[in-house]
mmCIF file of N, CA, C and O in Angstrom:
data_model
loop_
_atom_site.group_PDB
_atom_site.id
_atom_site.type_symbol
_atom_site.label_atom_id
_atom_site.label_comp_id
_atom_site.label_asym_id
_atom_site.label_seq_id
_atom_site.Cartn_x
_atom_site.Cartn_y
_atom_site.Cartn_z
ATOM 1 N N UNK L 1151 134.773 195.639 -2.887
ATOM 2 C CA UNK L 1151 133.526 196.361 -3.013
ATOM 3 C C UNK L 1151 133.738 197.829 -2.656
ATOM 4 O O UNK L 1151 134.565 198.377 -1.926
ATOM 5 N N UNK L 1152 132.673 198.323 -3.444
ATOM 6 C CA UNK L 1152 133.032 199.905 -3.177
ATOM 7 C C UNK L 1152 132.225 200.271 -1.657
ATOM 8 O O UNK L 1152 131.125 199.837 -1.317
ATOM 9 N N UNK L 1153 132.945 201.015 -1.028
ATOM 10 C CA UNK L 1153 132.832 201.433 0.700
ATOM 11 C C UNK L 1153 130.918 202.170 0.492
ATOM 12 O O UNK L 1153 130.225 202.056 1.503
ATOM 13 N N UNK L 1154 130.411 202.676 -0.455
ATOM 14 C CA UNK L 1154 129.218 202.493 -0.261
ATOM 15 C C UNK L 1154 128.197 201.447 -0.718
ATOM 16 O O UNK L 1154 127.004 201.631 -0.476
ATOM 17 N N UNK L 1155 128.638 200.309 -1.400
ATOM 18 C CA UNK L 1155 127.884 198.952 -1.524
ATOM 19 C C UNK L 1155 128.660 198.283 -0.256
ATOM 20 O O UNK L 1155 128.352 197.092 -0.253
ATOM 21 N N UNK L 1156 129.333 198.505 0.565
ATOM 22 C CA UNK L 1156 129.460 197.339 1.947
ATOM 23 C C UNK L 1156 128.467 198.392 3.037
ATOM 24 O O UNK L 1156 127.844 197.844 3.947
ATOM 25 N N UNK L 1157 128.405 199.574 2.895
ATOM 26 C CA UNK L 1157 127.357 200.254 3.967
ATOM 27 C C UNK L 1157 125.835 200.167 3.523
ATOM 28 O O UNK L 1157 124.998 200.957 3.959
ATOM 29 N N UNK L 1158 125.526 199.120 2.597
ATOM 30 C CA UNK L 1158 124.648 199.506 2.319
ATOM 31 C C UNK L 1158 124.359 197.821 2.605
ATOM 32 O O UNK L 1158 123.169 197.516 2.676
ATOM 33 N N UNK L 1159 125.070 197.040 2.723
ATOM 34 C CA UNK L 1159 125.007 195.741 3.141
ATOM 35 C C UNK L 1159 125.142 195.716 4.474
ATOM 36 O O UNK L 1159 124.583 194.748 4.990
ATOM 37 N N UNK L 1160 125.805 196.596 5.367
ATOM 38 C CA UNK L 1160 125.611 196.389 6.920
ATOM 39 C C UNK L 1160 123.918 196.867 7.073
ATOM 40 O O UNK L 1160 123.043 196.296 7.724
ATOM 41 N N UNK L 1161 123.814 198.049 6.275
ATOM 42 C CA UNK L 1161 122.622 198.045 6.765
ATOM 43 C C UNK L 1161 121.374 197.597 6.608
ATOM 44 O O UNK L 1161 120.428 197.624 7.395
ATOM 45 N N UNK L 1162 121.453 197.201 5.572
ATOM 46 C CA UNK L 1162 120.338 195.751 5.267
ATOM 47 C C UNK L 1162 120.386 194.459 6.341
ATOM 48 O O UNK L 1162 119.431 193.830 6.798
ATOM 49 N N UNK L 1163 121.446 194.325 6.523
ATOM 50 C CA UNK L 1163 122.190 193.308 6.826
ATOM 51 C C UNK L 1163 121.379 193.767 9.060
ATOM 52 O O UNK L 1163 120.533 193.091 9.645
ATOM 53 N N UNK L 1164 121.991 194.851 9.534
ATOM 54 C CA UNK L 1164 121.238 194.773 10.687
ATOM 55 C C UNK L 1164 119.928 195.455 10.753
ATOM 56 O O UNK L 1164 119.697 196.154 11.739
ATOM 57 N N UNK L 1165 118.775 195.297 9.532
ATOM 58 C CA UNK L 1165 117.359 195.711 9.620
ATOM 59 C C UNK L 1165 116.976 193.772 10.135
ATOM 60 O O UNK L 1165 116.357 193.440 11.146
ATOM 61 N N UNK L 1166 117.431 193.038 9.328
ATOM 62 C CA UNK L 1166 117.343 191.801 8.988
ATOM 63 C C UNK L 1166 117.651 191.305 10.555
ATOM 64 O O UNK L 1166 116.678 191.188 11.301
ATOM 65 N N UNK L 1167 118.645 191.086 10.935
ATOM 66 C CA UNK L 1167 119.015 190.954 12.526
ATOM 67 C C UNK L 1167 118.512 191.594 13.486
ATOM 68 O O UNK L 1167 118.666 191.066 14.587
ATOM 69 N N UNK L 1168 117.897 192.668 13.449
ATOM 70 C CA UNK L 1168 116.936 193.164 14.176
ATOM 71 C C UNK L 1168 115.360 192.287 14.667
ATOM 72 O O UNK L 1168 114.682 192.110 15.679
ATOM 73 N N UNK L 1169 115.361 192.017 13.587
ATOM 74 C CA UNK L 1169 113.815 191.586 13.529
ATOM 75 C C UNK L 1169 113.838 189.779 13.671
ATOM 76 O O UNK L 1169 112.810 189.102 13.646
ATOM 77 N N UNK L 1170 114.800 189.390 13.775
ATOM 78 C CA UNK L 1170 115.192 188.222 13.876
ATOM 79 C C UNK L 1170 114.982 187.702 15.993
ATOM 80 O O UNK L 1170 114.464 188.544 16.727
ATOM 81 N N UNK L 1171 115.308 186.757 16.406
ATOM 82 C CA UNK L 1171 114.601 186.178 17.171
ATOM 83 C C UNK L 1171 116.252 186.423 18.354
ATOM 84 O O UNK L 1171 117.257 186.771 17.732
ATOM 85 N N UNK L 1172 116.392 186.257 19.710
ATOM 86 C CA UNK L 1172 117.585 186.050 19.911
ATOM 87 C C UNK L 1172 117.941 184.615 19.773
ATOM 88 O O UNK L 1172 119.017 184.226 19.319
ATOM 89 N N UNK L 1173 116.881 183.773 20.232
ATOM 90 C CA UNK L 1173 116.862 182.176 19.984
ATOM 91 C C UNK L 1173 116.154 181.498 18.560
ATOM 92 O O UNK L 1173 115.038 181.536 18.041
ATOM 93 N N UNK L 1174 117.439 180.874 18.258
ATOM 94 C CA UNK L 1174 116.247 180.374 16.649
ATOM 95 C C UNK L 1174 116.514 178.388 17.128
ATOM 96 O O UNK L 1174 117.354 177.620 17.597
ATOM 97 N N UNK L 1175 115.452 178.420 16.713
ATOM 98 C CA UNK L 1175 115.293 177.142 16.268
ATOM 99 C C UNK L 1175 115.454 176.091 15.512
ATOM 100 O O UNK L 1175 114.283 176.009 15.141
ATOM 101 N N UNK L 1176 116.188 174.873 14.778
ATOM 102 C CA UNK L 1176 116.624 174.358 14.179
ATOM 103 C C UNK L 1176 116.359 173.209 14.010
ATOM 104 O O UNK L 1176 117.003 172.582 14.851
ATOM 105 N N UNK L 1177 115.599 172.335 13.221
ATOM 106 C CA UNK L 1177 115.612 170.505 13.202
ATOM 107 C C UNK L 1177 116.202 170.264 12.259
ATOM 108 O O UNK L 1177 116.191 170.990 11.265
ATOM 109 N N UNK L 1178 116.674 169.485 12.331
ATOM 110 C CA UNK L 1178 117.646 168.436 11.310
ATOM 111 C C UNK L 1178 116.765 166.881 10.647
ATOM 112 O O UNK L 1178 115.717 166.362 11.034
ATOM 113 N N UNK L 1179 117.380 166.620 9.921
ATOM 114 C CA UNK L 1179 116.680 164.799 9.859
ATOM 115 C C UNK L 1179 117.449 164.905 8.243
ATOM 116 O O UNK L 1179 117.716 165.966 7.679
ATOM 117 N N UNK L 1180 117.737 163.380 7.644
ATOM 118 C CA UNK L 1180 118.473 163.330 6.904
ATOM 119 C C UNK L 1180 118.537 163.807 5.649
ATOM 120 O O UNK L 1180 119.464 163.771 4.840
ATOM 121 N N UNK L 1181 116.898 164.491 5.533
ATOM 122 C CA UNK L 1181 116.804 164.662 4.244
ATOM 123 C C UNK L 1181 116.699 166.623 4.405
ATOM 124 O O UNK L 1181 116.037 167.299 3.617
ATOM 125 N N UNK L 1182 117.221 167.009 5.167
ATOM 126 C CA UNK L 1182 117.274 168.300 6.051
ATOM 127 C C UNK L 1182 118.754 168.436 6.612
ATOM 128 O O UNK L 1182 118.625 169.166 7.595
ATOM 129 N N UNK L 1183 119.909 168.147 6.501
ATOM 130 C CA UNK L 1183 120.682 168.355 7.174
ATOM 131 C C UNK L 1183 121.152 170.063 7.359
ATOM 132 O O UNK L 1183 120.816 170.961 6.586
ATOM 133 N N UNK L 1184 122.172 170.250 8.826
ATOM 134 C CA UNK L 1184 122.699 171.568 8.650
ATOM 135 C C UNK L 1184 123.965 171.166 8.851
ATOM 136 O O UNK L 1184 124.119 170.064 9.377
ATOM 137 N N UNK L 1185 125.288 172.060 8.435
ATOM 138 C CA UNK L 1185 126.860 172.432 8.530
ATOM 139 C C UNK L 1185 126.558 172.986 9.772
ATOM 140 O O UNK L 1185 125.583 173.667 10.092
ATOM 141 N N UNK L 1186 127.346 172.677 10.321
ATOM 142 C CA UNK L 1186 127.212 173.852 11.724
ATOM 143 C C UNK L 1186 129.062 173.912 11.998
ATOM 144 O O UNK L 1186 129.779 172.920 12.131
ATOM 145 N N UNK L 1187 129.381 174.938 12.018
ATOM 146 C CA UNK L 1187 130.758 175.730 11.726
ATOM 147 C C UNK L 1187 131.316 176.475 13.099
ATOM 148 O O UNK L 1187 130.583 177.243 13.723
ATOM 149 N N UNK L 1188 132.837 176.151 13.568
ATOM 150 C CA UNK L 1188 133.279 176.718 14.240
ATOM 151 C C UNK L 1188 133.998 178.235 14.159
ATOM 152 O O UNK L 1188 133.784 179.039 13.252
ATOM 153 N N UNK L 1189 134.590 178.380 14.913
ATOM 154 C CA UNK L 1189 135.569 179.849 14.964
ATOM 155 C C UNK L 1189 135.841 179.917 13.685
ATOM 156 O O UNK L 1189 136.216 178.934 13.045
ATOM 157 N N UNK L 1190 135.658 181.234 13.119
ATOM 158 C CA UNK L 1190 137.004 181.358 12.057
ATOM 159 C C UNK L 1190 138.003 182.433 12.456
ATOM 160 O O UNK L 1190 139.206 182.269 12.250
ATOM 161 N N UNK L 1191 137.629 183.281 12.897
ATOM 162 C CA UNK L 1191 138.501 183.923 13.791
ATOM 163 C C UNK L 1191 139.427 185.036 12.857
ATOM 164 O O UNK L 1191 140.596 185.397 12.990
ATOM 165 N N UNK L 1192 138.314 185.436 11.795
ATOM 166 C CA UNK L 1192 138.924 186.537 10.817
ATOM 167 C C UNK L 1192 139.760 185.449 9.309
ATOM 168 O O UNK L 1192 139.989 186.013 8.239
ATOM 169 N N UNK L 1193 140.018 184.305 9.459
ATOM 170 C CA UNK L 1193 140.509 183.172 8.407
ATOM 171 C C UNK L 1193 139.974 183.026 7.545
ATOM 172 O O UNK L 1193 139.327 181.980 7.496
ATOM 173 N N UNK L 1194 139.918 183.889 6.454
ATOM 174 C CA UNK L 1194 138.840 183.735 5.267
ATOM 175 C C UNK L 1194 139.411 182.190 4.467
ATOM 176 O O UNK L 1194 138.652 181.899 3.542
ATOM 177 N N UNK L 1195 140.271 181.441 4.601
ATOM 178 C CA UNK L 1195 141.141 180.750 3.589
ATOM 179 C C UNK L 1195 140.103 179.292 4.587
ATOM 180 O O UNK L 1195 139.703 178.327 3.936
ATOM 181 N N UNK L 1196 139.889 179.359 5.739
ATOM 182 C CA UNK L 1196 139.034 178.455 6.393
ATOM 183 C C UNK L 1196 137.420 178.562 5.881
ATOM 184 O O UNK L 1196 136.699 177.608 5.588
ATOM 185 N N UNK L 1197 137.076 179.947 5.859
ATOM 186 C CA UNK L 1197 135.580 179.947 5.329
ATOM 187 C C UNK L 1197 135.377 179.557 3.915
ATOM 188 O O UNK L 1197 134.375 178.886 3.669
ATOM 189 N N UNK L 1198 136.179 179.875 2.947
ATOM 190 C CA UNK L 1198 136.450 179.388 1.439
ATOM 191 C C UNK L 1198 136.555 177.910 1.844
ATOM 192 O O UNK L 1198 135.671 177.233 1.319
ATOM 193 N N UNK L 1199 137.338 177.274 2.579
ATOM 194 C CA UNK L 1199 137.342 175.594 2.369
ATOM 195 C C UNK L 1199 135.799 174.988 2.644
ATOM 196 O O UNK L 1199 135.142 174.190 1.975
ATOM 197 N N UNK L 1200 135.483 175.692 3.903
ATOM 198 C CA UNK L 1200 134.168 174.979 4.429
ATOM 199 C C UNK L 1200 133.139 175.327 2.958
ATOM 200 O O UNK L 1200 132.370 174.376 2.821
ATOM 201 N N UNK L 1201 132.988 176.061 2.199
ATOM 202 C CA UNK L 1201 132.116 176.494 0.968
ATOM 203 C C UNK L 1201 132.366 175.396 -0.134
ATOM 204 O O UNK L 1201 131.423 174.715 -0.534
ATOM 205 N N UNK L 1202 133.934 175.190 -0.734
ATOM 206 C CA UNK L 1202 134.452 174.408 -1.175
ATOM 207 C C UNK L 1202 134.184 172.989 -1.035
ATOM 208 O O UNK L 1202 134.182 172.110 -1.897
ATOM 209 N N UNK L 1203 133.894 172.914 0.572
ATOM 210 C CA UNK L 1203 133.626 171.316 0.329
ATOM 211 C C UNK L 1203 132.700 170.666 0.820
ATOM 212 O O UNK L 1203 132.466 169.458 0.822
ATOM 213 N N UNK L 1204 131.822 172.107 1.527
ATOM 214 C CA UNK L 1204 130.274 171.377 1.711
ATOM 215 C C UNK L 1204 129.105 172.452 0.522
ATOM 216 O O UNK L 1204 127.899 172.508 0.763
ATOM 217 N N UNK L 1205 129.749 173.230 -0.729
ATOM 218 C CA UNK L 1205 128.996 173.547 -1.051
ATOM 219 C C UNK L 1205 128.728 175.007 -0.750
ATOM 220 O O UNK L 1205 129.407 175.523 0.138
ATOM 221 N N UNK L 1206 127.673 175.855 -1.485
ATOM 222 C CA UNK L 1206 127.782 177.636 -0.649
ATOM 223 C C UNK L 1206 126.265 177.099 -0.295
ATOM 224 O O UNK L 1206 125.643 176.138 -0.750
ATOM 225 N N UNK L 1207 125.802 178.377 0.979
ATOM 226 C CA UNK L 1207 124.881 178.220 1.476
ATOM 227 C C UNK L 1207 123.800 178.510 0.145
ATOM 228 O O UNK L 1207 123.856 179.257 -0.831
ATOM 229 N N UNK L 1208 122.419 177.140 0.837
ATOM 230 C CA UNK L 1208 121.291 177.394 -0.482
ATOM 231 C C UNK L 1208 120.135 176.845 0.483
ATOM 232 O O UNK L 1208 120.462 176.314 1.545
ATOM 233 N N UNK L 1209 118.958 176.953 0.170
ATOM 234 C CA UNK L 1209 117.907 176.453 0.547
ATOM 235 C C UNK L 1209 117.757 174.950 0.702
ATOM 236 O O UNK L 1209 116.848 174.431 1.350
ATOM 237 N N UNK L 1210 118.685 174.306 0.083
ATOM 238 C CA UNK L 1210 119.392 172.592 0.099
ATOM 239 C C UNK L 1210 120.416 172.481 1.204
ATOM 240 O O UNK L 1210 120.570 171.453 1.863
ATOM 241 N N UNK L 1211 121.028 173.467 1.352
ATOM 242 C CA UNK L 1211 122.707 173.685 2.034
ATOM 243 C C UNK L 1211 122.662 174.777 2.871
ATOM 244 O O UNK L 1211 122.944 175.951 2.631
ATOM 245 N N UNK L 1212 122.055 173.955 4.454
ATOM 246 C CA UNK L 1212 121.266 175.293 5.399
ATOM 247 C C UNK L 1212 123.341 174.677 5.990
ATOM 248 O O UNK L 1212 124.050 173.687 5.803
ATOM 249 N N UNK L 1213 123.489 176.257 6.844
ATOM 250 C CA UNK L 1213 124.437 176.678 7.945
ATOM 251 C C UNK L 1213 124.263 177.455 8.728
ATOM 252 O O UNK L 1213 123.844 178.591 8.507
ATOM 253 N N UNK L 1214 124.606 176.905 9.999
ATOM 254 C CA UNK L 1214 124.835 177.595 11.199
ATOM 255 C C UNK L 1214 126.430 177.497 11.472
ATOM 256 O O UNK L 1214 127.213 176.556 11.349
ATOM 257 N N UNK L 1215 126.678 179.418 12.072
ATOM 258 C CA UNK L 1215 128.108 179.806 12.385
ATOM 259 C C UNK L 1215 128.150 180.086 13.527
ATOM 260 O O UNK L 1215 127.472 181.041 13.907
ATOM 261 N N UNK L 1216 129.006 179.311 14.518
ATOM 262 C CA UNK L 1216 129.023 179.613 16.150
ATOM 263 C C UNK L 1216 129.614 180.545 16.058
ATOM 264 O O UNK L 1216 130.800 180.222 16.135
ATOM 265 N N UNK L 1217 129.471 182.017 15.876
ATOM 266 C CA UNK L 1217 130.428 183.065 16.160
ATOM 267 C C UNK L 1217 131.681 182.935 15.746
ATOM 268 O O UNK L 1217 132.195 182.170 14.930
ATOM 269 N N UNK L 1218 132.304 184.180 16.729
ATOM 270 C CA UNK L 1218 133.596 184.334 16.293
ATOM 271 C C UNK L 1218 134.108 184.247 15.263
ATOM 272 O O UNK L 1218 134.831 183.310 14.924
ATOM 273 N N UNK L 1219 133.753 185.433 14.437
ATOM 274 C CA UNK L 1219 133.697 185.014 12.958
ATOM 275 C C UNK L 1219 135.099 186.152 12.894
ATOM 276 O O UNK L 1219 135.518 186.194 11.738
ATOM 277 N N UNK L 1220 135.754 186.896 13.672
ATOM 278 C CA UNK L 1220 136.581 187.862 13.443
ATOM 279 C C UNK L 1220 137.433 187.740 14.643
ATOM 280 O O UNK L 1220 137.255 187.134 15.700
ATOM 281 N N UNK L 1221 138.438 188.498 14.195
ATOM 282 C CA UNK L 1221 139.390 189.007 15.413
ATOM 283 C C UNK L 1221 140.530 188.894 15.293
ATOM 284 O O UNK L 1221 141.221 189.902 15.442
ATOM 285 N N UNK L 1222 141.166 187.596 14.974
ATOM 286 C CA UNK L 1222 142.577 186.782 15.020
ATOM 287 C C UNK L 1222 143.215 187.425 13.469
ATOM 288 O O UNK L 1222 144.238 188.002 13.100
ATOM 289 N N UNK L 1223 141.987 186.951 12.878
ATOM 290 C CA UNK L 1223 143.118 186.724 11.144
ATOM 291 C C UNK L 1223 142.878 188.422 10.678
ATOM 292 O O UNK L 1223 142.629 189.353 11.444
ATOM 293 N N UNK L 1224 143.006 188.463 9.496
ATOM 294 C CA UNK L 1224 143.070 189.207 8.611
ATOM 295 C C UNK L 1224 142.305 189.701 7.515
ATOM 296 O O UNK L 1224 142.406 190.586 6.666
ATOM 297 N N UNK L 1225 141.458 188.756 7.860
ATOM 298 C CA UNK L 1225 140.272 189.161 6.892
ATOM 299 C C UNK L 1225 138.532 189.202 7.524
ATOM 300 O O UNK L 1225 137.446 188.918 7.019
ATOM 301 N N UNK L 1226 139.032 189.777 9.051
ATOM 302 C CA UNK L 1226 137.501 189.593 9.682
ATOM 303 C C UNK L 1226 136.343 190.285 8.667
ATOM 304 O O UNK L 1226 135.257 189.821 8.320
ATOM 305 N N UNK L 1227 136.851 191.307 8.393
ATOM 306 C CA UNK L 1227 135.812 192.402 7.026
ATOM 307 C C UNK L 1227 135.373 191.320 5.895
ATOM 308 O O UNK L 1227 134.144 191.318 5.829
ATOM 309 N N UNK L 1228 135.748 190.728 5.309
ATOM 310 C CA UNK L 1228 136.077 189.908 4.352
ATOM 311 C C UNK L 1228 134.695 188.835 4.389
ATOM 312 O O UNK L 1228 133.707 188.608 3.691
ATOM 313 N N UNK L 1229 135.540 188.152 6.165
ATOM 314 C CA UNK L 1229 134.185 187.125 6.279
ATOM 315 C C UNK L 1229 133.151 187.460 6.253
ATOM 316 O O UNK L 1229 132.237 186.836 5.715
ATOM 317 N N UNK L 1230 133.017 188.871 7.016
ATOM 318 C CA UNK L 1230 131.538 189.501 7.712
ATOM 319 C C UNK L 1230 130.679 189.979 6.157
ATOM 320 O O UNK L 1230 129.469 189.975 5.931
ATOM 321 N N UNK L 1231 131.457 190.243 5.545
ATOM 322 C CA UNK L 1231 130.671 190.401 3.976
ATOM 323 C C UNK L 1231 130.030 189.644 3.082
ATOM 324 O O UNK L 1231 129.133 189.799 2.253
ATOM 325 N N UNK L 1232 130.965 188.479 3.602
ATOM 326 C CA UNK L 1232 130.600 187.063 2.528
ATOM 327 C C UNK L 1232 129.416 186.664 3.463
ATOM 328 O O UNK L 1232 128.414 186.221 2.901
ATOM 329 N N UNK L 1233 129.411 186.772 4.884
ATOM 330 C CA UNK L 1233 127.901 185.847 5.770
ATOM 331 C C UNK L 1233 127.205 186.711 5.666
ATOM 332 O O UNK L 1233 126.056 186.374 5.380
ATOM 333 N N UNK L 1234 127.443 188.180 5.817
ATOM 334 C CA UNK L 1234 126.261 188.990 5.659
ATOM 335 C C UNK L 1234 125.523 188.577 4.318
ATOM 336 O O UNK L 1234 124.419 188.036 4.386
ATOM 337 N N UNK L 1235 126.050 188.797 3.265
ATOM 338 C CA UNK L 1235 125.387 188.340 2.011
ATOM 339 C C UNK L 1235 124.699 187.458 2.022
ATOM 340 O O UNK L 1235 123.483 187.610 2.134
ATOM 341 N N UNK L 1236 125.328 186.151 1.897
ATOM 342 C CA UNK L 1236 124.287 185.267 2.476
ATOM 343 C C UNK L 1236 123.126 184.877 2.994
ATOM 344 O O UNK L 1236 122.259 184.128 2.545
ATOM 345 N N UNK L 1237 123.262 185.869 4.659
ATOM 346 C CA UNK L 1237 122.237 185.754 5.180
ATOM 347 C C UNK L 1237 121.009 186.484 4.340
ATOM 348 O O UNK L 1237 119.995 185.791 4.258
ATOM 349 N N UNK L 1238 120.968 187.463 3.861
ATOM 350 C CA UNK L 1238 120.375 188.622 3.010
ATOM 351 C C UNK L 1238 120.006 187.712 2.555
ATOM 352 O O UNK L 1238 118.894 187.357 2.945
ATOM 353 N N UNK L 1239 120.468 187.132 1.857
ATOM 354 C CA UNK L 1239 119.759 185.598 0.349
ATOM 355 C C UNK L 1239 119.180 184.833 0.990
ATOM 356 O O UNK L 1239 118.023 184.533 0.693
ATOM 357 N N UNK L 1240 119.829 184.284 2.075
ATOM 358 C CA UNK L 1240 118.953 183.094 2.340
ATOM 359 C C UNK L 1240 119.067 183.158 3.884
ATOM 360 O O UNK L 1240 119.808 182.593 4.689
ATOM 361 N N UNK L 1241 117.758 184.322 4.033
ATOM 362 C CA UNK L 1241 117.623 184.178 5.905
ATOM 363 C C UNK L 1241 117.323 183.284 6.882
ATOM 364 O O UNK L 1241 117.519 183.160 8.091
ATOM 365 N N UNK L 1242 116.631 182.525 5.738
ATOM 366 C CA UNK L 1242 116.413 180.611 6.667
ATOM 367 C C UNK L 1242 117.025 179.748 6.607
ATOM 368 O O UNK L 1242 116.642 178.696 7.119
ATOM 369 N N UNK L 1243 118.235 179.842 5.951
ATOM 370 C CA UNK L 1243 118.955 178.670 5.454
ATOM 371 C C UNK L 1243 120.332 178.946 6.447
ATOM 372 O O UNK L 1243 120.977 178.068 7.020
ATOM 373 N N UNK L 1244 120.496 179.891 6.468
ATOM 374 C CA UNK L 1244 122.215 180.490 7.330
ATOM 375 C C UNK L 1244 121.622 181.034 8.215
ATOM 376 O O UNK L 1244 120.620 181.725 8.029
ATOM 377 N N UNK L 1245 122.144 180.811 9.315
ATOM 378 C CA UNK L 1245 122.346 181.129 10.736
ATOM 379 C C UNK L 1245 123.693 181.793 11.502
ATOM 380 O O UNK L 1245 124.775 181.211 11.566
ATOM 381 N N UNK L 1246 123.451 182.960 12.001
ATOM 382 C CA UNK L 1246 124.746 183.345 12.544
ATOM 383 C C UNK L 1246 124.603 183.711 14.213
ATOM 384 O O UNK L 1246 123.816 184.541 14.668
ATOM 385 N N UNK L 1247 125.428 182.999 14.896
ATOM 386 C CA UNK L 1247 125.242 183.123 16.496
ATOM 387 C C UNK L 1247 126.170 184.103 16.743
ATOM 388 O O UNK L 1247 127.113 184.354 15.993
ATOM 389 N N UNK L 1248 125.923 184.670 17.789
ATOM 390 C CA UNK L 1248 126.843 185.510 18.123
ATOM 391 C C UNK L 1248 128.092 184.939 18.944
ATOM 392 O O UNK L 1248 127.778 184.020 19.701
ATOM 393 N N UNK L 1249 129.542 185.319 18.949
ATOM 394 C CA UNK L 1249 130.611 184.856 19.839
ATOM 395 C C UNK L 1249 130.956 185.772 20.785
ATOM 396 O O UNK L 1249 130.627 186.934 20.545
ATOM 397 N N UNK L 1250 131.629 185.509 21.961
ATOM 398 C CA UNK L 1250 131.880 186.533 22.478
ATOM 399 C C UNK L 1250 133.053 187.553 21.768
ATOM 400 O O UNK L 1250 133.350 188.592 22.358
ATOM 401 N N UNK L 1251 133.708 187.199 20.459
ATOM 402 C CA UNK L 1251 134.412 188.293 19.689
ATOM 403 C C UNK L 1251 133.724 189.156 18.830
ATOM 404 O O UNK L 1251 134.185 189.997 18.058
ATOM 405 N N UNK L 1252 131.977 188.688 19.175
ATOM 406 C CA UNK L 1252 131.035 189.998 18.311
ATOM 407 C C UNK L 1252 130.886 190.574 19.460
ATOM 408 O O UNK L 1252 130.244 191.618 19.344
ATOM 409 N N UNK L 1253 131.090 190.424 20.138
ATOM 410 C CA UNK L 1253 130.655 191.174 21.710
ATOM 411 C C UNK L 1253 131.043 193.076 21.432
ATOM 412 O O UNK L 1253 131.966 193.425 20.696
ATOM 413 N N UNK L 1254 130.346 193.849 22.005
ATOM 414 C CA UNK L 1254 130.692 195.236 21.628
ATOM 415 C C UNK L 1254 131.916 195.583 22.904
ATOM 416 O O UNK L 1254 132.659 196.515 22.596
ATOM 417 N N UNK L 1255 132.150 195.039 24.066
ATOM 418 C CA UNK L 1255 132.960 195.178 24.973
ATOM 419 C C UNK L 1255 133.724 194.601 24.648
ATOM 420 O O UNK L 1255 134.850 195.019 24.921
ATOM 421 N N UNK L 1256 133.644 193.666 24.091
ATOM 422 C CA UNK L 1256 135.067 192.449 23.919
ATOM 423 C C UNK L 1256 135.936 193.124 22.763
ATOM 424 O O UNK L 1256 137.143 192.901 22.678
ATOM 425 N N UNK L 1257 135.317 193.888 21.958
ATOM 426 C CA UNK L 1257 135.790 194.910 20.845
ATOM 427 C C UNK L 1257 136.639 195.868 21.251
ATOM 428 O O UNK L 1257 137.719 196.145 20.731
ATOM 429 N N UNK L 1258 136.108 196.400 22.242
ATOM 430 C CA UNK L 1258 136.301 197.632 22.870
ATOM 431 C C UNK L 1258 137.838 197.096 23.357
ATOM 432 O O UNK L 1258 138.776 197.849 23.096
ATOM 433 N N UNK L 1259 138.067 196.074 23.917
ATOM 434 C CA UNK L 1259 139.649 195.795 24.100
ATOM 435 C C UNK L 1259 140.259 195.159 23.270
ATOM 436 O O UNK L 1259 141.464 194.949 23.415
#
């Protein structure tokens, strides 16, 4: 993507997170289920499988991401583009928690 369509997605992207709750709420039941997703830790080749084989997020196909969506791998930019999007589309359906590797101090080292 061109460097002013990804600034123009962060910033959509934290008007949207702004106004959002720090605690969200979630029920499940079978005809409602959610993915709920660990670390990826910058591993885009992990976020492509989880899409691959439960599906991309939809109003049918709600997800929640425990953080730590960056840091380790190589494609933290990568992920943060593909969930930002997402969330943009479907703000009730995807969920993103924060990890302590979104942390602004934890950055800082």
């Amino acid at each position: 993507l061109h460097a002013r369509y990804v600034l123009q997605l962060l910033c959509e992207t934290r008007k949207v997170l702004k106004e959002m709750p720090n605690i969200t709420h979630l029920s499940t039941s079978y005809s409602r289920e959610i993915t709920v997703c660990g670390d990826l830790h910058g591993n885009l080749d992990d976020l492509l499988l989880i899409f691959y084989k439960n599906g991309l997020p939809s109003e049918q196909n709600r997800y929640v991401f425990n953080g730590d969506f960056v840091d380790r791998g190589k494609n933290s930019m990568e992920i943060l583009i593909i969930l930002f999007a997402f969330l943009l589309i479907y703000p009730n359906d995807l969920h993103l928690n924060r990890g302590n590797h979104e942390d602004y101090i934890m950055n800082l080292r």
